[in-house]
Coordinates of C-alpha atoms and ligand atoms in Angstrom, one line a residue:
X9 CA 26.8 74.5 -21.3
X10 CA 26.0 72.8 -24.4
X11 CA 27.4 69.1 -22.6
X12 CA 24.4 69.4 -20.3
X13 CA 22.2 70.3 -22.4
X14 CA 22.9 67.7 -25.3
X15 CA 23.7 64.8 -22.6
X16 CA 19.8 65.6 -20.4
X17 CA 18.0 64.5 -23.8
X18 CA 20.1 61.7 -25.0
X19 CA 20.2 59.9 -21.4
X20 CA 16.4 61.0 -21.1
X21 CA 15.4 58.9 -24.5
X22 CA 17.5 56.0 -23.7
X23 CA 16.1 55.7 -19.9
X24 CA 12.7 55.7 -21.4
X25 CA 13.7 53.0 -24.0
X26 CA 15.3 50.7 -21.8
X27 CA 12.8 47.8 -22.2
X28 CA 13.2 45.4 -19.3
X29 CA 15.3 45.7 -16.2
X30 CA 19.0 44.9 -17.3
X31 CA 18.9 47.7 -20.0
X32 CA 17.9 50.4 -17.7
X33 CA 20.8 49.3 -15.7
X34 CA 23.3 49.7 -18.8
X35 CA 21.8 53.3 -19.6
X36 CA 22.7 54.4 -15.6
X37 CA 25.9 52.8 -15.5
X38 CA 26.8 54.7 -19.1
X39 CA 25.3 58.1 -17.2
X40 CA 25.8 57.9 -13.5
X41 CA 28.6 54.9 -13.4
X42 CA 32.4 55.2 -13.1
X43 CA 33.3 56.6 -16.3
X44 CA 29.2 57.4 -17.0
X45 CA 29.0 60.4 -18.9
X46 CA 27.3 62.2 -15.9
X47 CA 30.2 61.3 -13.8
X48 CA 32.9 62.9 -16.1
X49 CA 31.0 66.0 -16.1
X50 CA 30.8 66.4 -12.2
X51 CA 34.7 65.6 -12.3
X52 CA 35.2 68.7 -14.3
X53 CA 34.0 70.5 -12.0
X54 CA 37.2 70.0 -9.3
X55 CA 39.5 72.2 -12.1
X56 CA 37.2 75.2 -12.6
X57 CA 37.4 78.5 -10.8
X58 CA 35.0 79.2 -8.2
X59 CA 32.6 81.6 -10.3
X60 CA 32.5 79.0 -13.0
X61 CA 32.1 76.2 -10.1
X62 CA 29.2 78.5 -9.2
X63 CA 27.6 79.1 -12.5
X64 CA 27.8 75.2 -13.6
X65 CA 27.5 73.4 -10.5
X66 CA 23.7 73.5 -9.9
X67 CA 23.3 72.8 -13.9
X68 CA 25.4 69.3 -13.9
X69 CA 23.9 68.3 -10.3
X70 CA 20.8 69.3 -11.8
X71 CA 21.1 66.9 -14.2
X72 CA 22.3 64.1 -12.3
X73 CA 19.4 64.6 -9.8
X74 CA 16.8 64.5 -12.8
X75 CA 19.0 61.6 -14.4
X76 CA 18.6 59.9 -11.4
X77 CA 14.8 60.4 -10.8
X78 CA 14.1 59.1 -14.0
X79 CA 15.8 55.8 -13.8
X80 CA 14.6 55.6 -10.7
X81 CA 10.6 56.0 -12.0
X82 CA 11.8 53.9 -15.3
X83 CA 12.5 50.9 -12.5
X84 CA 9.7 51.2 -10.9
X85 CA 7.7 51.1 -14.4
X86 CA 9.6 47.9 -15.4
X87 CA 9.3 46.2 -12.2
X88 CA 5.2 46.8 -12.2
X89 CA 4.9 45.5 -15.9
X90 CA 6.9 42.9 -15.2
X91 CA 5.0 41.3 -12.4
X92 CA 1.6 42.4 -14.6
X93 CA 3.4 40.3 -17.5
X94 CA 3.7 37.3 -14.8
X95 CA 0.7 37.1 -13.5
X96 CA -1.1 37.0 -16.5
X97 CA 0.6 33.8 -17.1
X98 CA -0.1 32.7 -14.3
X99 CA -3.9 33.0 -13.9
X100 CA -5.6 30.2 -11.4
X101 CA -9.0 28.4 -12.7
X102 CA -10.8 28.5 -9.4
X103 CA -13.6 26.0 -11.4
X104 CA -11.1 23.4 -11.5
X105 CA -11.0 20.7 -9.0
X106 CA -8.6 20.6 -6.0
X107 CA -6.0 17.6 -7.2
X108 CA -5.8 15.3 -4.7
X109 CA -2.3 15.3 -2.6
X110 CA -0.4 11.6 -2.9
X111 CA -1.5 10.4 0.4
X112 CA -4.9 10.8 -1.0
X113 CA -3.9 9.4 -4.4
X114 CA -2.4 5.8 -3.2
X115 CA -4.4 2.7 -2.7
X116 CA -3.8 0.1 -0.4
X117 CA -4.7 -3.3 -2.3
X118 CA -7.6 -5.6 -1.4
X119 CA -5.0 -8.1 0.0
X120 CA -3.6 -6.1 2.1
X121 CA -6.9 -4.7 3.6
X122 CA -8.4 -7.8 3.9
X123 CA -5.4 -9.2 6.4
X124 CA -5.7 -5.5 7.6
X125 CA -9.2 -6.9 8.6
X126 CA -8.9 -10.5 9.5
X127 CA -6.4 -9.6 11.8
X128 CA -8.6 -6.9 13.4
X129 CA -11.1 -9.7 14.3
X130 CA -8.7 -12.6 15.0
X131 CA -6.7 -9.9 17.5
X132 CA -10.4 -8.9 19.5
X133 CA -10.4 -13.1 20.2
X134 CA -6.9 -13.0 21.3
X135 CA -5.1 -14.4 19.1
X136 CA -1.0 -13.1 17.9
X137 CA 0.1 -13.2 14.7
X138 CA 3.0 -15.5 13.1
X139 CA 4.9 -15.8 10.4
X140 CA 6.9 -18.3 8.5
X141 CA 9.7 -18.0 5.5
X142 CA 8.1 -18.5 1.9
X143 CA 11.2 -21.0 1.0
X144 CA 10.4 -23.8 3.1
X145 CA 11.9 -27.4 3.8
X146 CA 9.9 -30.2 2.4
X147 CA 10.3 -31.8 5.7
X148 CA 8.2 -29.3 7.7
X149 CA 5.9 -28.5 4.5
X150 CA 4.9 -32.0 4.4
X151 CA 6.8 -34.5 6.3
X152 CA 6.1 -33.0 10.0
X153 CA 3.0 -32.1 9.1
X154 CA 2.0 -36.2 8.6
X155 CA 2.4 -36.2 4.9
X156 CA 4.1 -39.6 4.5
X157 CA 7.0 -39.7 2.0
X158 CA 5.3 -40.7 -1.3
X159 CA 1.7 -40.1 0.2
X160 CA -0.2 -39.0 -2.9
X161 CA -1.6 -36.1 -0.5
X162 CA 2.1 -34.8 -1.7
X163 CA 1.1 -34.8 -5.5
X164 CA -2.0 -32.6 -4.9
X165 CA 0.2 -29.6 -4.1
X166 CA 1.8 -28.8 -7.2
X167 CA 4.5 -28.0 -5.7
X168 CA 7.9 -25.8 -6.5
X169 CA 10.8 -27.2 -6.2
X170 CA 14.4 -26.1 -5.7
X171 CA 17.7 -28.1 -7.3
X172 CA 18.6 -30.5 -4.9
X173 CA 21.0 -29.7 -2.1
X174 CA 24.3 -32.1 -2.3
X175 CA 22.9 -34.1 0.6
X176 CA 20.0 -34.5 -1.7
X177 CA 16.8 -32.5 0.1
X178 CA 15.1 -30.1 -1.4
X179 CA 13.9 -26.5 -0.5
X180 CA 10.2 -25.7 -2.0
X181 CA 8.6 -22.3 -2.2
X182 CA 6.0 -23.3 0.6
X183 CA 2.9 -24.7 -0.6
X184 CA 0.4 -23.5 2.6
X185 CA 0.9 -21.4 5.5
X186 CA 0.6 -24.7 7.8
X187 CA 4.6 -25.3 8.0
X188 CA 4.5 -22.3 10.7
X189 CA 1.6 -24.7 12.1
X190 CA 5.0 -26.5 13.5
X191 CA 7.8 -23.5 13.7
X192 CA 5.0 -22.3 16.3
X193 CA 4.7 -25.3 18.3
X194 CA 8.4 -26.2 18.2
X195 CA 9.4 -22.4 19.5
X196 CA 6.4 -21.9 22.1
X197 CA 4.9 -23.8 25.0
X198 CA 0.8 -23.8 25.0
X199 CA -1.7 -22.6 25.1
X200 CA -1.0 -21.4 21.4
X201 CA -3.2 -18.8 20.0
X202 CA -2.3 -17.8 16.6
X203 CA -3.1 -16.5 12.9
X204 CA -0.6 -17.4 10.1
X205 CA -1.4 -14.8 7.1
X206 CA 1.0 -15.1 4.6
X207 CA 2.4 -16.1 0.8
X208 CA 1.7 -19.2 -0.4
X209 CA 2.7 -20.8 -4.0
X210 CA 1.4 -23.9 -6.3
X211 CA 2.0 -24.3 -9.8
X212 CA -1.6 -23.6 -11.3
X213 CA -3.0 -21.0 -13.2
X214 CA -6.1 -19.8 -14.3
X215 CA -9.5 -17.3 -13.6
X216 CA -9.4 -18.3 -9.7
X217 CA -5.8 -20.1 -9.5
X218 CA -2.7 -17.8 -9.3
X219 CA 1.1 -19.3 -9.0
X220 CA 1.2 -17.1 -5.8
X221 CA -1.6 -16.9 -3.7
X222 CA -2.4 -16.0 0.3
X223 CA -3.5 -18.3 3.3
X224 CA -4.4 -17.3 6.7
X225 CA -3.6 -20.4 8.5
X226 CA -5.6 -20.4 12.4
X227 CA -3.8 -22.3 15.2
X228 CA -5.4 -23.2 19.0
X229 CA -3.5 -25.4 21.3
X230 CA -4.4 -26.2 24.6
X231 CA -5.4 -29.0 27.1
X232 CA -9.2 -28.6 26.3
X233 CA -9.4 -26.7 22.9
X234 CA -11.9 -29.0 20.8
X235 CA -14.4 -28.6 17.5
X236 CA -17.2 -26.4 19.1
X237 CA -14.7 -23.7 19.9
X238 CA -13.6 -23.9 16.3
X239 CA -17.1 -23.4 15.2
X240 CA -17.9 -20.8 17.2
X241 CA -14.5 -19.1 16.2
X242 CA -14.9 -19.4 12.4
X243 CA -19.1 -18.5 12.8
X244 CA -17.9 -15.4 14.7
X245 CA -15.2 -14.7 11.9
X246 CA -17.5 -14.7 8.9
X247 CA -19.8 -12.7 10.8
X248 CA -17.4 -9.9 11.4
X249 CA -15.7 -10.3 7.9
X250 CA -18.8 -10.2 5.8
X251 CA -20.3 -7.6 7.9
X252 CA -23.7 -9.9 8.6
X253 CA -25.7 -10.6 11.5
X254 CA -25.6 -14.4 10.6
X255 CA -24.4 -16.7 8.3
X256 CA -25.2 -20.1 7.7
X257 CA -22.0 -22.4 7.7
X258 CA -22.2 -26.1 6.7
X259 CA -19.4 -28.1 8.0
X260 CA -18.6 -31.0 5.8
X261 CA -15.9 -34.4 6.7
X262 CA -12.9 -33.7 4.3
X263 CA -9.4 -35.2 4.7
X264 CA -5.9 -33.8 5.5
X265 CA -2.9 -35.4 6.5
X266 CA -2.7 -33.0 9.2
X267 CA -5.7 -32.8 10.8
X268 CA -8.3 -36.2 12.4
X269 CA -11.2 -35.6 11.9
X270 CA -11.1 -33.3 9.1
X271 CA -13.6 -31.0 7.8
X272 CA -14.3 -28.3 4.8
X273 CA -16.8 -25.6 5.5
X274 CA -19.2 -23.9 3.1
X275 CA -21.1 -20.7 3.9
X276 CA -24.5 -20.1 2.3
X277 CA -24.7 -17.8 0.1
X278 CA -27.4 -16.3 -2.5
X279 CA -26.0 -14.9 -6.5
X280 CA -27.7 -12.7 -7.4
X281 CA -26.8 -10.5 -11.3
X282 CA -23.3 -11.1 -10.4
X283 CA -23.5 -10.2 -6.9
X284 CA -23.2 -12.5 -4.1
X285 CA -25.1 -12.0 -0.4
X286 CA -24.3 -14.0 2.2
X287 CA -26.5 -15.5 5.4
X288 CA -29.1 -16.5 2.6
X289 CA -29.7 -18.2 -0.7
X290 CA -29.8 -21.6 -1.5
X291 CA -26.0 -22.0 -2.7
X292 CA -22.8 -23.2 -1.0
X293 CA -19.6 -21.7 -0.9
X294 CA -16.4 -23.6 0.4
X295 CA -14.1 -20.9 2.0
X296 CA -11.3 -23.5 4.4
X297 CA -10.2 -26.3 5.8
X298 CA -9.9 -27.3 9.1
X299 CA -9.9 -29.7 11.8
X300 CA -8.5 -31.5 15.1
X301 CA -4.8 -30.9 14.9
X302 CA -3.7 -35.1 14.3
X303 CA -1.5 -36.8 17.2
X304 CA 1.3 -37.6 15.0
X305 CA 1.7 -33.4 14.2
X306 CA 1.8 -33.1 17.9
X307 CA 4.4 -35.7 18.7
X308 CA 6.4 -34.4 15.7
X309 CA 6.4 -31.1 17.8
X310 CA 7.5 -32.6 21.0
X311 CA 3.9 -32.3 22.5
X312 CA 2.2 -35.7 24.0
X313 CA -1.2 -36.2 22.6
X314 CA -2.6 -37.1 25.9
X315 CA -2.0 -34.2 27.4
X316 CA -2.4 -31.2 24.4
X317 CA -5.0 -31.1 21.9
X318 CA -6.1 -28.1 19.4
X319 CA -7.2 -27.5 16.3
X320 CA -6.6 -25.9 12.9
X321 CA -7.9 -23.8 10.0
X322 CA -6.9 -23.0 6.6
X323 CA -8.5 -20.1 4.4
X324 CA -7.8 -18.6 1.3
X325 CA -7.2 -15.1 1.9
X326 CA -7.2 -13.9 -2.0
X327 CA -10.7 -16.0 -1.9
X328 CA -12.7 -14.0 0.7
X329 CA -11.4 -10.9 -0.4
X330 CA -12.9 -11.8 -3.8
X331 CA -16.0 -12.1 -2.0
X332 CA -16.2 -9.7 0.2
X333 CA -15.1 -6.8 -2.5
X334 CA -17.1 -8.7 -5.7
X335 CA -13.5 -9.2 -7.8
X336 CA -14.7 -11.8 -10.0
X337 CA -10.8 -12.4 -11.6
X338 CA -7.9 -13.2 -9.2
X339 CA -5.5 -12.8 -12.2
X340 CA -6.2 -9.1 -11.7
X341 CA -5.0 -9.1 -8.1
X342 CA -1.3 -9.5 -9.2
X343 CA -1.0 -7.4 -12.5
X344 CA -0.2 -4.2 -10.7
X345 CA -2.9 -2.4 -13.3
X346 CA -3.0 1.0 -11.2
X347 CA -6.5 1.7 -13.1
X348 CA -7.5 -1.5 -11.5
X349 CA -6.1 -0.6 -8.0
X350 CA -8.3 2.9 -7.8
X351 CA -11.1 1.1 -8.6
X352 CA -11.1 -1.3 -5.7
X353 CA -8.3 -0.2 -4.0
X354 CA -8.7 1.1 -0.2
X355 CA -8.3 4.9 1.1
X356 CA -4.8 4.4 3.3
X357 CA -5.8 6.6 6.1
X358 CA -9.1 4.8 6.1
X359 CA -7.4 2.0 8.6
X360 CA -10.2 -0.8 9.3
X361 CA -11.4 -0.7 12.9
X362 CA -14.0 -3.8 14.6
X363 CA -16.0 0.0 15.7
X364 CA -15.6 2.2 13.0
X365 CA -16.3 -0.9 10.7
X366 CA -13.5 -2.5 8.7
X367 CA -14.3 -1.7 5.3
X368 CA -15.3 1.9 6.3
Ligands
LIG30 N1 -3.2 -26.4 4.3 C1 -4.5 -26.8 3.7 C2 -4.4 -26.4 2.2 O1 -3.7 -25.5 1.8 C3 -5.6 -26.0 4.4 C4 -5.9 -26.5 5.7 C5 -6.8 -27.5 6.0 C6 -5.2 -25.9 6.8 C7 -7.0 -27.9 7.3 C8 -5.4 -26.4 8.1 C9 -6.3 -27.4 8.3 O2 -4.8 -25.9 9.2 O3 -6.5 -27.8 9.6 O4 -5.1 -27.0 1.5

């Protein structure tokens, strides 16, 4: 049977040569296939006489038995080296550090935090929040808020403007948050209890000047609201905000067209190498504006004078964040510099809570 014996060694040498996985499967399709050579020999055996069936039956199914073992311990072989080859490749440095998954990679930026903050405090007095639209109409950007036409009050805003409308007013991109001052009073009765954070825009730029900038504008309406409430409001703010047991606020007469009598106020402070401490130190920082909401803004909102009375506050927001965080350029706050933003960036899941302390 010089098939068998020729075909056992051939097969044999090619099943051990078969180098990866879709070779060894060419060598037992070319034996044990369809028209494998091992096949055609077993078909011979249907046209032989039974004594010949007898003599080479066991010697081709012998073959195909031993055929079949060894492609069967050439897989397994292949299979082993190739998962060795694989994980040699891919080997894991346990020294390396973990990477940090993306919720743990963003930032949320100072702005952000610090109205994350403010409104934390302002919320624990009671107070809601509202908003206005950044394009504004120059009548409730000035004109309702008691800004005479031509007033040079007007002139100090810098103010941008939009193309005229055919009936010849103007939109502006809002120049403080105080138009929602009179959006709130025109939509809701008092009392009125409310913070105004928001986008605010004046042509001026330089190291603590930005084209776009944020005001959180403070509004309290009621029959009895007056200036010592304010104080005590604004003294309880900083407090909270600058994390201090006290500061020191000087309240100084200023003038605004919306506000009688009007007042700036200053918080002591101490500089110190570049850092700043507040509630001590000989220095003075202005931080708002505020003041007794005037009669005319009232009356321009449908509210008599002699029966309502509140007040008003206006503070930068990109100012006290400055502050608070030590970011001695505002340009920085708006360049979107992501090296910048993990530096002084906040932890999102870090959210600032009056107990757990706001800036964690
Ligand atoms: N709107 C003023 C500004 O941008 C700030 C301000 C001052 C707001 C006094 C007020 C206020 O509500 O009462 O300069």
């Amino acid at each position: 049977m010089s098939d068998v014996t020729t075909l056992e060694p051939e097969i044999l040498r090619a099943v051990a040569g078969a180098q990866d996985e879709a070779a060894l499967e060419a060598v037992r399709v070319g034996a044990l296939g369809k028209s494998g050579s091992v096949s055609a020999l077993l078909k011979t055996l249907g046209g032989m006489t039974p004594d010949e069936r007898k003599e080479k039956g066991p010697l081709i199914n012998g073959l195909k038995d031993r055929v079949t073992a060894a492609i069967a311990a050439r897989r397994e072989a292949l299979k082993g080296a190739a998962l060795d080859a694989r994980l040699n490749t891919e080997t894991v440095d346990v020294t390396l550090p973990v990477r940090e998954s993306p919720p743990e990679i963003g930032r949320i930026h100072p702005v952000s935090q610090v109205i994350e903050e403010l409104t934390t405090i302002f919320a624990d007095m009671g107070f809601s929040v509202a908003e206005g639209p950044d394009i504004e109409t120059d009548d409730l950007n000035f004109t309702k808020l008691n800004f005479p036409e031509g007033h040079p009050a007007r002139e100090m805003h810098d103010t941008f403007y939009f193309n005229p409308k055919p009936d010849g007013s103007r939109m502006l991109l809002r120049t403080h948050t105080s138009p929602v001052q009179i959006r709130t009073m025109l939509a809701q009765k008092p009392p009125i209890r409310v913070i105004i954070p928001g986008r605010t825009y004046r042509s001026d730029s330089d190291q603590t000047h930005t084209p776009m900038f944020h005001q959180v504008e403070g509004l309290v309406i009621d029959k009895g609201s007056h200036l010592g409430h304010m104080k005590w409001i604004l003294q309880e703010f900083c407090r909270a905000f600058f994390e201090v047991d006290h500061v020191n606020m000087r309240f100084r007469p200023s003038f605004f067209p919306f506000t009688e009598p009007s007042l700036e106020v200053d918080i002591q402070c101490r500089r110190d190498k570049g850092e700043i401490r507040f509630g001590e130190g000989d220095d003075w920082l202005e931080i708002l504006g505020c003041g007794m909401v005037h009669p005319n803004v009232l009356k321009n909102c449908g509210l008599d004078p002699d029966e309502y009375q509140g007040f008003a506050w206006g503070m930068g927001i990109d100012r006290i964040a400055m502050l608070k965080y030590g970011i001695a350029d505002l340009r920085q706050f708006f360049e979107a510099d992501v090296r910048w933003l993990s530096h002084y960036g906040f932890r999102p899941l870090d959210f600032p809570t009056l107990a757990g302390g706001l800036s964690g």
